[in-house]
Amino acid sequence: MAILFQTILFYCFAVFLIGAALGVILSRNPVHAVMFLVLAFFQSAVLWLLIEVEFLALVLVLVYVGAVMVLFLFVVMMLDIDVEQVKGGLTRYAPLGFAIAALMVFELVQVIWVRGRFASAAEGFVPLPEGYSNTEALGAVLYTEHVYAFEIAAVILLLAIVAAITLTMRKRPGLKLQNIAQQVAVKREDRVRLVKMESEKPE
Amino acid sequence: MSSLIPQFVVDLWDAIPMLFQHLIIITAQILGVTIVVILTVAFTTYFERKVIGYMQGRLGPNRVGPLGLGQPFADVIKLVIKEVVIPQRSNRFLFLIAPMLSLIPALAAWAVIPLSGSFVIADINAGLLYVLALTSVGVYGVILGGWATNSKYAFLGAMRSGAQIVAYEIAMGFALVGVLMAGGSLNLGVIMQAQAGGFSSWFIIPLLPLFFVYFISGVAETNRAPFDVTEGESEIVAGFHVEYSGVAFALFFLAEYANMILVSALTAIFFLGGVASPMEGWTFLGDGSFLREPNFFWLAAKISFFLFVFFWLRATFPRFRYDQIMRLGWKIFIPVTIVWIAVEAVMAWMKVGPWSV
């Protein structure tokens, strides 16, 4: 009963996932496309939850839906995209697109079908034992066995941040900026000058 | 107890398959918690108006019902019977779905909040991550609402809100890293149990800087004063919900207050022991004393206190300037949390203090 229920859930969410993915590439409005992508992320998070990898599922929602797609939405909303002009290049780029799609299909088939024949994954999904924490297991592997790969990835990401900031930070000449430390540290003596003067007398 | 229920009801219940029994129980729990949260929202608006009224030397609402307690219901009826005006050149679908997108995460997050020593709808391993994920999704309602309205003021409000929420999310997440290091788990119930033993073992003492960072980020995340540049009445009219009226506006309003209560509840659970009593260690009260038991009322009292602080802040501080909000989030809160996580790691490594790891 429970297995049947899970199977039904899997197919429901898988259909929604594919529908949302189609929506991303078929919708005319770019903001709708981004929202379809958000839906697709949610559906894949649910699929991950069904195979009991709750850490990855929640991090997918937290990082991609909560941060990356918000910034994406920002960019798309502020661009004024002319759909007709973008459509113009469709026939020109179609062969390239199909070539890349074919390559990806080939890779997926390679991974799922050819390798799957030898792997034990075909034997079905075994539920994890009670009290098993996905997060702990992941952390234990990430910080011991794969610690160098993890650190290298972190350094590459840091490099990307620094590079992005140095590319976009320009000092425009004549730009007036506030120095907040100075503003906070200001004292009365810096701003107000008390002047003692004799009262003027009529001549 | 069992004799009170007629036999045919028991038979009927047993006849239902296990899966559906489970489904019915869960649905009833969800409905119960949702209704309680919505009622709390209604009276929170009353609470806010009274608190701010007294702080400003006014009486606050006092006409509808005894002590003005009927005021929230009068407001709800007024909002419900008003017409929902949809701007002509707006994106109709997104305009209507945006309020729901901001309300649903605010209510769904309550699924993992332990409301008493034993009651929680979903006792999941990664509860803390679930809460973080859902609160970060709430920003879509604001951004989409502002964009779909097709108005410059609304769009400005949405942009400000989006940047602010994304910025403070990071500080909030880092503050919670400190909490889960001290609690040794992502499960909210376990984090709460780790603080058992009275006031001295609450995380607010070893994690005081993180407590302030978390609560202030929570105020910023809910777009409340003094971080309410999103609405900024004097600059951009009402920000992202300038064109919303009737029920659609009521949903945004509900979401804002539900988020406030959620942030208060989370602060209470992460730093003040949740349902734990502050007098737990006072043995002279005798065994089994009501005051020493972990109880829902302690959680409710802590939530009310944090809600009061929300209103207090609103009545006290003028609105932040936008660049100062960004500076506080990026240049002050994030470094503070990183430093404190490092301090915590060193203390845990040297086995100083109450760390459970």
Coordinates of C-alpha atoms in Angstrom, one line a residue:
Chain A
M1 CA 0.0 0.0 0.0
A2 CA 2.6 2.5 1.1
I3 CA 4.9 1.5 -1.8
L4 CA 2.0 1.9 -4.3
F5 CA 1.2 5.3 -2.8
Q6 CA 4.9 6.4 -3.2
T7 CA 4.9 5.2 -6.8
I8 CA 1.8 7.3 -7.5
L9 CA 3.4 10.3 -5.8
F10 CA 6.6 9.8 -7.9
Y11 CA 4.7 9.8 -11.2
C12 CA 2.6 12.8 -10.2
F13 CA 5.6 14.9 -9.3
A14 CA 7.6 13.6 -12.3
V15 CA 4.8 14.6 -14.7
F16 CA 4.6 18.0 -13.0
L17 CA 8.4 18.3 -13.2
I18 CA 8.5 17.6 -17.0
G19 CA 5.5 20.0 -17.5
A20 CA 7.3 22.8 -15.6
A21 CA 10.5 22.1 -17.6
L22 CA 8.6 22.4 -20.8
G23 CA 7.0 25.6 -19.5
V24 CA 10.4 27.1 -19.0
I25 CA 11.4 26.8 -22.7
L26 CA 7.9 27.4 -24.2
S27 CA 6.4 30.3 -22.2
R28 CA 6.6 33.6 -24.0
N29 CA 6.9 35.8 -20.9
P30 CA 10.4 35.5 -19.4
V31 CA 9.0 36.1 -15.8
H32 CA 6.7 33.1 -16.4
A33 CA 9.6 31.1 -17.6
V34 CA 11.5 31.8 -14.3
M35 CA 8.5 30.9 -12.2
F36 CA 8.2 27.6 -14.1
L37 CA 11.9 27.0 -13.3
V38 CA 11.1 27.6 -9.6
L39 CA 8.3 25.1 -9.9
A40 CA 10.6 22.6 -11.5
F41 CA 13.1 23.0 -8.6
F42 CA 10.3 22.4 -6.2
Q43 CA 9.2 19.2 -8.0
S44 CA 12.8 17.9 -8.1
A45 CA 13.1 18.6 -4.4
V46 CA 10.0 16.5 -3.7
L47 CA 11.4 13.7 -5.9
W48 CA 14.6 13.8 -3.7
L49 CA 12.5 13.7 -0.6
L50 CA 10.8 10.5 -1.9
I51 CA 14.2 8.8 -2.0
E52 CA 14.9 10.1 1.6
V53 CA 17.7 12.6 0.8
E54 CA 16.1 15.4 2.8
F55 CA 19.3 17.5 3.1
L56 CA 19.8 17.8 -0.6
A57 CA 16.1 18.5 -1.2
L58 CA 15.9 21.3 1.4
V59 CA 19.2 22.8 0.3
L60 CA 18.0 22.8 -3.3
V61 CA 14.9 24.8 -2.2
L62 CA 17.0 27.0 0.1
V63 CA 19.8 27.9 -2.3
Y64 CA 18.2 27.7 -5.7
V65 CA 14.7 28.8 -5.1
G66 CA 15.4 31.1 -2.1
A67 CA 18.5 32.9 -3.4
V68 CA 19.6 32.1 -7.0
M69 CA 16.2 32.4 -8.6
V70 CA 15.3 35.5 -6.7
L71 CA 18.3 37.3 -8.2
F72 CA 17.5 35.7 -11.6
L73 CA 14.0 37.1 -11.3
F74 CA 15.5 40.6 -10.5
V75 CA 17.5 40.5 -13.7
V76 CA 14.7 39.2 -15.9
M77 CA 12.2 41.8 -14.5
M78 CA 14.5 44.7 -15.2
L79 CA 15.3 43.6 -18.7
D80 CA 12.9 44.6 -21.4
I81 CA 13.2 41.6 -23.6
D82 CA 11.7 41.8 -27.1
V83 CA 10.4 38.3 -27.7
E84 CA 10.1 38.7 -31.5
Q85 CA 13.7 39.7 -31.8
V86 CA 14.9 36.7 -29.8
K87 CA 12.7 34.4 -31.9
G88 CA 14.4 35.7 -35.0
G89 CA 17.5 33.7 -34.3
L90 CA 15.6 30.4 -33.8
T91 CA 16.2 28.9 -37.3
R92 CA 19.8 30.0 -37.3
Y93 CA 20.6 28.4 -33.9
A94 CA 18.3 25.4 -34.2
P95 CA 21.0 22.9 -35.6
L96 CA 23.4 23.8 -32.8
G97 CA 20.6 23.4 -30.2
F98 CA 19.6 20.0 -31.5
A99 CA 23.3 18.9 -31.5
I100 CA 23.7 19.8 -27.9
A101 CA 20.4 18.2 -27.0
A102 CA 21.4 15.0 -28.8
L103 CA 24.7 15.0 -26.9
M104 CA 22.9 15.3 -23.6
V105 CA 20.4 12.6 -24.4
F106 CA 23.4 10.3 -25.3
E107 CA 25.1 11.1 -22.0
L108 CA 21.9 10.4 -20.0
V109 CA 21.3 7.1 -21.8
Q110 CA 24.9 6.2 -21.2
V111 CA 24.6 6.9 -17.5
I112 CA 21.1 5.4 -16.8
W113 CA 20.8 2.5 -19.2
V114 CA 24.3 1.2 -20.1
R115 CA 25.8 1.6 -16.6
G116 CA 22.5 0.7 -14.9
R117 CA 22.7 -2.8 -16.3
F118 CA 25.7 -3.5 -14.2
A119 CA 24.8 -1.5 -11.1
S120 CA 22.8 -2.7 -8.2
A121 CA 20.4 0.2 -8.5
A122 CA 18.1 -1.9 -10.6
E123 CA 17.3 -4.1 -7.6
G124 CA 15.0 -1.4 -6.2
F125 CA 15.0 1.2 -3.6
V126 CA 15.8 0.1 0.0
P127 CA 14.3 2.4 2.7
L128 CA 16.9 3.8 5.1
P129 CA 16.8 2.5 8.7
E130 CA 15.0 4.5 11.4
G131 CA 17.1 7.3 13.0
Y132 CA 19.5 7.6 10.0
S133 CA 20.4 11.2 9.5
N134 CA 21.2 12.2 5.9
T135 CA 22.8 15.4 7.0
E136 CA 25.2 13.7 9.4
A137 CA 26.2 11.1 6.9
L138 CA 26.9 13.7 4.2
G139 CA 28.9 15.9 6.6
A140 CA 30.9 13.0 7.8
V141 CA 32.0 12.1 4.3
L142 CA 32.4 15.7 3.1
Y143 CA 34.8 16.8 5.9
T144 CA 36.9 13.6 6.0
E145 CA 37.1 11.7 2.7
H146 CA 36.4 14.5 0.3
V147 CA 37.9 17.4 2.3
Y148 CA 40.4 18.4 -0.3
A149 CA 37.8 18.5 -3.1
F150 CA 35.5 20.4 -0.8
E151 CA 38.2 23.0 0.0
I152 CA 39.2 23.4 -3.6
A153 CA 35.6 24.0 -4.6
A154 CA 35.3 26.6 -1.8
V155 CA 38.4 28.4 -3.0
I156 CA 37.2 28.4 -6.6
L157 CA 33.9 29.9 -5.5
L158 CA 35.7 32.5 -3.5
L159 CA 37.8 33.3 -6.6
A160 CA 34.6 33.7 -8.6
I161 CA 33.2 36.1 -6.0
V162 CA 36.3 38.2 -6.0
A163 CA 36.5 38.2 -9.8
A164 CA 32.9 39.2 -10.2
I165 CA 33.3 42.1 -7.8
T166 CA 36.5 43.4 -9.3
L167 CA 34.9 43.2 -12.8
T168 CA 31.9 45.3 -11.8
M169 CA 33.4 47.7 -9.3
R170 CA 34.3 50.8 -11.0
K171 CA 35.0 54.1 -9.4
R172 CA 33.2 56.7 -11.5
P173 CA 34.9 60.1 -11.3
G174 CA 32.9 62.7 -9.5
L175 CA 30.8 60.2 -7.6
K176 CA 29.8 61.5 -4.2
L177 CA 29.8 58.8 -1.5
Q178 CA 29.1 58.9 2.2
N179 CA 31.8 57.7 4.6
I180 CA 29.6 56.1 7.2
A181 CA 32.4 55.7 9.7
Q182 CA 33.0 59.4 9.5
Q183 CA 29.3 60.2 9.8
V184 CA 29.0 58.0 12.9
A185 CA 32.2 59.4 14.6
V186 CA 31.2 63.0 14.1
K187 CA 31.2 65.3 17.1
R188 CA 29.4 68.5 17.8
E189 CA 32.7 70.5 17.6
D190 CA 33.1 69.3 13.9
R191 CA 29.8 70.8 12.8
V192 CA 28.9 73.7 15.0
R193 CA 31.1 76.6 15.8
L194 CA 30.1 78.9 18.6
V195 CA 31.1 82.5 17.8
K196 CA 31.4 85.0 20.5
M197 CA 30.8 88.5 19.2
E198 CA 30.0 91.8 20.6
S199 CA 26.5 93.0 20.0
E200 CA 26.3 95.6 17.3
K201 CA 25.7 99.1 18.4
P202 CA 24.0 101.7 16.2
E203 CA 26.6 104.3 15.2
Chain B
M1 CA -12.2 8.1 28.1
S2 CA -12.9 5.4 25.6
S3 CA -16.3 4.8 27.0
L4 CA -17.3 8.3 26.1
I5 CA -17.0 7.5 22.4
P6 CA -20.0 5.4 21.0
Q7 CA -19.1 1.9 19.8
F8 CA -20.1 2.5 16.2
V9 CA -17.7 5.4 15.9
V10 CA -14.9 3.2 17.1
D11 CA -15.9 0.5 14.6
L12 CA -16.1 3.0 11.8
W13 CA -12.7 4.3 12.6
D14 CA -11.1 0.8 12.7
A15 CA -12.7 0.1 9.3
I16 CA -10.7 2.9 7.7
P17 CA -7.4 1.7 6.2
M18 CA -4.3 2.7 8.2
L19 CA -3.1 5.1 5.5
F20 CA -6.3 7.1 5.5
Q21 CA -6.5 7.1 9.3
H22 CA -3.0 8.7 9.3
L23 CA -4.2 11.2 6.6
I24 CA -7.2 12.2 8.6
I25 CA -5.2 12.7 11.8
I26 CA -2.6 14.8 10.0
T27 CA -5.2 16.9 8.2
A28 CA -7.0 17.6 11.5
Q29 CA -3.7 18.6 13.1
I30 CA -2.8 20.9 10.2
L31 CA -6.3 22.5 10.3
G32 CA -6.1 23.0 14.0
V33 CA -2.7 24.7 13.9
T34 CA -3.6 26.9 10.9
I35 CA -6.8 28.1 12.6
V36 CA -4.9 28.9 15.8
V37 CA -2.2 30.8 13.9
I38 CA -4.8 32.8 11.9
L39 CA -6.7 33.7 15.1
T40 CA -3.4 34.7 16.8
V41 CA -2.8 36.9 13.8
A42 CA -6.2 38.6 14.3
F43 CA -5.5 39.4 17.9
T44 CA -1.9 40.3 17.2
T45 CA -3.2 43.3 15.1
Y46 CA -5.3 44.3 18.1
F47 CA -2.2 43.8 20.4
E48 CA -0.1 46.0 18.1
R49 CA -2.6 48.8 17.9
K50 CA -3.1 48.8 21.7
V51 CA 0.7 48.7 22.4
I52 CA 1.5 51.5 20.0
G53 CA -1.5 53.4 21.1
Y54 CA -0.4 53.4 24.7
M55 CA 3.2 54.2 23.8
Q56 CA 1.9 57.2 21.9
G57 CA -0.5 58.3 24.7
R58 CA -3.6 57.2 22.9
L59 CA -6.2 54.5 23.8
G60 CA -6.1 52.4 20.7
P61 CA -9.1 50.5 19.4
N62 CA -11.8 50.5 22.1
R63 CA -15.2 50.7 20.3
V64 CA -16.0 47.3 18.9
G65 CA -17.0 44.8 21.6
P66 CA -15.6 44.8 25.2
L67 CA -12.3 46.6 25.3
G68 CA -12.3 46.8 21.5
L69 CA -11.7 43.1 21.2
G70 CA -14.1 42.8 18.3
Q71 CA -11.9 45.2 16.2
P72 CA -9.9 42.5 14.4
F73 CA -13.1 40.8 13.2
A74 CA -14.6 44.2 12.1
D75 CA -11.4 44.7 10.1
V76 CA -11.6 41.3 8.5
I77 CA -15.3 41.8 7.5
K78 CA -14.5 45.2 6.0
L79 CA -11.6 43.7 4.0
V80 CA -13.5 40.7 2.8
I81 CA -16.5 42.6 1.5
K82 CA -14.3 45.1 -0.4
E83 CA -13.9 44.7 -4.1
V84 CA -10.6 43.3 -5.4
V85 CA -9.5 45.9 -8.0
I86 CA -7.1 44.5 -10.6
P87 CA -5.1 47.1 -12.5
Q88 CA -5.8 47.0 -16.2
R89 CA -2.3 46.6 -17.5
S90 CA -1.2 44.2 -14.8
N91 CA -0.2 40.6 -15.2
R92 CA -3.5 39.1 -13.9
F93 CA -2.4 35.6 -13.0
L94 CA 0.7 36.7 -11.2
F95 CA -1.1 39.6 -9.5
L96 CA -3.6 37.2 -8.0
I97 CA -1.2 34.4 -7.1
A98 CA 1.4 36.7 -5.4
P99 CA -0.5 37.1 -2.1
M100 CA -1.0 33.4 -1.8
L101 CA 2.7 32.8 -2.5
S102 CA 3.6 35.0 0.5
L103 CA 1.0 33.5 2.8
I104 CA 1.5 29.7 2.1
P105 CA 5.2 29.5 3.3
A106 CA 4.4 31.5 6.4
L107 CA 1.8 29.0 7.4
A108 CA 3.6 25.9 6.1
A109 CA 6.6 26.5 8.3
W110 CA 4.5 25.8 11.4
A111 CA 4.6 22.1 10.5
V112 CA 7.9 21.6 12.2
I113 CA 7.5 23.9 15.2
P114 CA 7.2 21.9 18.4
L115 CA 4.2 23.5 20.2
S116 CA 4.5 21.5 23.4
G117 CA 6.9 19.0 24.8
S118 CA 5.5 16.3 22.5
F119 CA 3.2 17.8 19.9
V120 CA 4.6 18.6 16.5
I121 CA 2.9 18.0 13.2
A122 CA 6.0 16.7 11.3
D123 CA 9.0 15.6 13.4
I124 CA 11.6 15.7 10.6
N125 CA 15.4 15.4 10.8
A126 CA 16.2 18.6 9.0
G127 CA 13.5 20.8 10.6
L128 CA 15.8 23.9 10.8
L129 CA 16.7 23.7 7.1
Y130 CA 13.0 23.3 6.3
V131 CA 12.2 26.5 8.2
L132 CA 15.0 28.4 6.5
A133 CA 14.0 27.1 3.1
L134 CA 10.4 28.1 3.5
T135 CA 11.0 31.5 4.9
S136 CA 13.3 32.2 2.0
V137 CA 10.5 31.3 -0.4
G138 CA 8.2 33.9 1.0
V139 CA 10.0 36.7 -0.8
Y140 CA 8.4 35.6 -4.1
G141 CA 5.1 36.9 -3.1
V142 CA 6.5 40.4 -2.5
I143 CA 8.6 40.5 -5.7
L144 CA 5.9 39.1 -8.0
G145 CA 3.3 41.3 -6.4
G146 CA 5.4 44.3 -7.0
W147 CA 6.2 43.4 -10.6
A148 CA 2.8 42.1 -11.7
T149 CA 1.1 45.4 -10.5
N150 CA 2.9 47.2 -13.4
S151 CA 3.4 50.3 -11.3
K152 CA 6.7 52.1 -10.6
Y153 CA 6.1 52.5 -6.9
A154 CA 5.2 48.8 -6.5
F155 CA 8.2 47.8 -8.5
L156 CA 10.6 49.9 -6.4
G157 CA 9.1 48.4 -3.2
A158 CA 9.6 44.9 -4.6
M159 CA 13.2 45.6 -5.6
R160 CA 14.0 47.0 -2.2
S161 CA 12.4 44.1 -0.4
G162 CA 14.1 41.5 -2.5
A163 CA 17.6 42.9 -2.0
Q164 CA 16.9 43.3 1.8
I165 CA 15.5 39.8 2.3
V166 CA 18.3 38.1 0.4
A167 CA 20.9 40.1 2.3
Y168 CA 19.5 39.3 5.8
E169 CA 18.8 35.7 4.9
I170 CA 22.6 35.1 5.0
A171 CA 23.1 36.6 8.4
M172 CA 20.1 34.6 9.6
G173 CA 21.4 31.4 8.2
F174 CA 24.8 32.0 9.8
A175 CA 23.2 32.7 13.2
L176 CA 21.4 29.4 12.9
V177 CA 24.6 27.6 12.1
G178 CA 25.7 28.7 15.6
V179 CA 22.5 27.3 17.1
L180 CA 22.8 23.9 15.4
M181 CA 26.4 23.7 16.5
A182 CA 25.3 24.2 20.1
G183 CA 22.2 22.0 19.8
G184 CA 23.9 19.2 17.8
S185 CA 21.0 18.6 15.6
L186 CA 18.8 20.1 12.8
N187 CA 15.6 18.9 14.6
L188 CA 13.8 21.7 16.4
G189 CA 12.7 19.3 19.2
V190 CA 16.2 18.1 19.9
I191 CA 17.5 21.7 19.9
M192 CA 14.8 22.5 22.5
Q193 CA 15.7 19.5 24.6
A194 CA 19.4 20.5 24.5
Q195 CA 18.3 23.7 26.4
A196 CA 16.5 21.8 29.2
G197 CA 17.5 22.7 32.7
G198 CA 16.4 26.2 33.3
F199 CA 17.4 29.6 32.3
S200 CA 21.1 29.1 32.7
S201 CA 21.3 26.4 30.0
W202 CA 19.4 28.4 27.4
F203 CA 21.4 29.2 24.3
I204 CA 20.8 33.0 24.7
I205 CA 23.7 33.1 27.2
P206 CA 26.5 31.5 25.1
L207 CA 25.1 32.8 21.8
L208 CA 24.1 36.3 22.8
P209 CA 25.5 38.0 19.7
L210 CA 23.8 35.4 17.5
F211 CA 20.5 36.0 19.3
F212 CA 20.6 39.7 18.5
V213 CA 21.7 39.1 14.9
Y214 CA 18.9 36.5 14.5
F215 CA 16.1 38.6 15.9
I216 CA 17.1 41.8 14.1
S217 CA 17.4 39.9 10.9
G218 CA 14.0 38.5 11.6
V219 CA 12.6 42.0 11.9
A220 CA 14.3 42.9 8.6
E221 CA 13.0 39.7 7.0
T222 CA 9.4 40.5 7.8
N223 CA 9.8 44.0 6.5
R224 CA 8.7 45.5 9.8
A225 CA 9.7 49.0 11.1
P226 CA 12.5 50.2 11.3
F227 CA 13.3 48.1 8.2
D228 CA 10.1 48.8 6.3
V229 CA 11.6 50.5 3.3
T230 CA 9.5 48.1 1.3
E231 CA 6.4 49.9 2.3
G232 CA 7.9 53.3 3.1
E233 CA 4.6 55.2 3.2
S234 CA 6.2 58.6 2.9
E235 CA 8.4 57.7 -0.1
I236 CA 6.7 55.0 -2.3
V237 CA 3.1 55.1 -0.9
A238 CA 2.8 51.5 0.2
G239 CA 5.4 49.7 -1.8
F240 CA 4.6 46.4 -3.4
H241 CA 1.0 46.2 -2.3
V242 CA 0.0 49.7 -3.4
E243 CA -2.6 48.4 -5.9
Y244 CA -4.0 45.6 -3.8
S245 CA -7.3 45.8 -2.1
G246 CA -9.9 43.7 -0.4
V247 CA -9.0 40.0 0.2
A248 CA -5.8 40.2 -1.8
F249 CA -4.5 42.9 0.5
A250 CA -5.8 40.9 3.5
L251 CA -3.6 38.0 2.5
F252 CA -0.5 40.1 2.4
F253 CA -1.4 41.5 5.8
L254 CA -2.0 38.0 7.2
A255 CA 1.3 36.8 5.7
E256 CA 3.2 39.7 7.4
Y257 CA 1.8 39.0 10.8
A258 CA 2.1 35.2 10.4
N259 CA 5.7 35.7 9.6
M260 CA 6.2 37.9 12.7
I261 CA 4.7 35.3 14.9
L262 CA 6.8 32.7 13.2
V263 CA 10.0 34.6 13.8
S264 CA 9.1 35.2 17.4
A265 CA 8.4 31.5 17.9
L266 CA 11.6 30.5 16.2
T267 CA 13.6 32.9 18.4
A268 CA 12.0 31.5 21.5
I269 CA 12.8 27.9 20.4
F270 CA 16.4 28.6 19.3
F271 CA 17.5 30.8 22.1
L272 CA 15.0 30.7 25.0
G273 CA 14.4 27.0 25.2
G274 CA 10.9 27.0 23.5
V275 CA 8.4 25.3 25.8
A276 CA 10.9 25.0 28.6
S277 CA 10.2 26.8 31.9
P278 CA 12.8 29.3 33.1
M279 CA 12.3 28.0 36.6
E280 CA 13.1 24.4 35.7
G281 CA 16.1 24.2 38.0
W282 CA 14.3 25.7 41.1
T283 CA 14.1 22.5 43.2
F284 CA 12.5 24.3 46.1
L285 CA 9.3 24.6 44.2
G286 CA 8.9 20.9 44.7
D287 CA 8.6 18.0 42.3
G288 CA 5.9 18.1 39.6
S289 CA 5.3 21.8 40.2
F290 CA 3.3 23.4 37.4
L291 CA 5.9 26.2 37.1
R292 CA 8.7 23.8 36.5
E293 CA 7.1 21.7 33.8
P294 CA 7.7 22.4 30.1
N295 CA 4.5 23.8 28.9
F296 CA 2.8 25.4 25.8
F297 CA 2.1 28.5 27.9
W298 CA 5.8 29.2 28.4
L299 CA 6.2 29.2 24.6
A300 CA 3.2 31.4 24.2
A301 CA 4.5 33.9 26.8
K302 CA 7.9 34.0 25.0
I303 CA 6.2 34.6 21.6
S304 CA 4.1 37.4 23.1
F305 CA 7.2 39.0 24.5
F306 CA 9.0 39.0 21.1
L307 CA 5.9 40.3 19.4
F308 CA 5.8 43.1 22.0
V309 CA 9.5 43.9 21.1
F310 CA 8.4 44.1 17.4
F311 CA 5.8 46.7 18.3
W312 CA 8.2 48.5 20.7
L313 CA 10.8 48.8 17.9
R314 CA 8.1 50.1 15.6
A315 CA 7.0 52.8 18.0
T316 CA 10.6 53.8 18.9
F317 CA 12.8 54.0 15.8
P318 CA 12.5 56.0 12.6
R319 CA 12.9 54.2 9.3
F320 CA 16.4 53.1 8.3
R321 CA 18.0 54.7 5.2
Y322 CA 18.3 52.1 2.5
D323 CA 22.2 52.1 2.2
Q324 CA 22.4 51.8 6.0
I325 CA 20.2 48.7 6.0
M326 CA 22.6 47.1 3.4
R327 CA 25.6 48.1 5.5
L328 CA 24.1 46.7 8.7
G329 CA 23.3 43.4 7.0
W330 CA 26.5 42.8 5.0
K331 CA 29.2 44.6 6.9
I332 CA 28.2 44.2 10.5
F333 CA 25.9 41.2 11.0
I334 CA 27.7 38.7 8.7
P335 CA 31.2 39.4 10.2
V336 CA 29.7 39.2 13.7
T337 CA 28.2 35.8 13.1
I338 CA 31.3 34.5 11.4
V339 CA 33.5 35.6 14.3
W340 CA 31.1 34.1 16.9
I341 CA 30.9 30.8 15.0
A342 CA 34.7 30.6 15.1
V343 CA 34.6 31.4 18.9
E344 CA 32.0 28.7 19.4
A345 CA 34.1 26.2 17.4
V346 CA 37.2 26.9 19.5
M347 CA 35.2 26.6 22.7
A348 CA 33.6 23.4 21.6
W349 CA 37.0 22.0 20.6
M350 CA 38.5 22.9 24.0
K351 CA 35.3 21.5 25.7
V352 CA 34.5 24.8 27.4
G353 CA 30.9 25.6 28.0
P354 CA 27.6 23.9 27.4
W355 CA 28.2 22.6 23.8
S356 CA 26.7 19.2 23.2
V357 CA 29.0 18.2 20.4

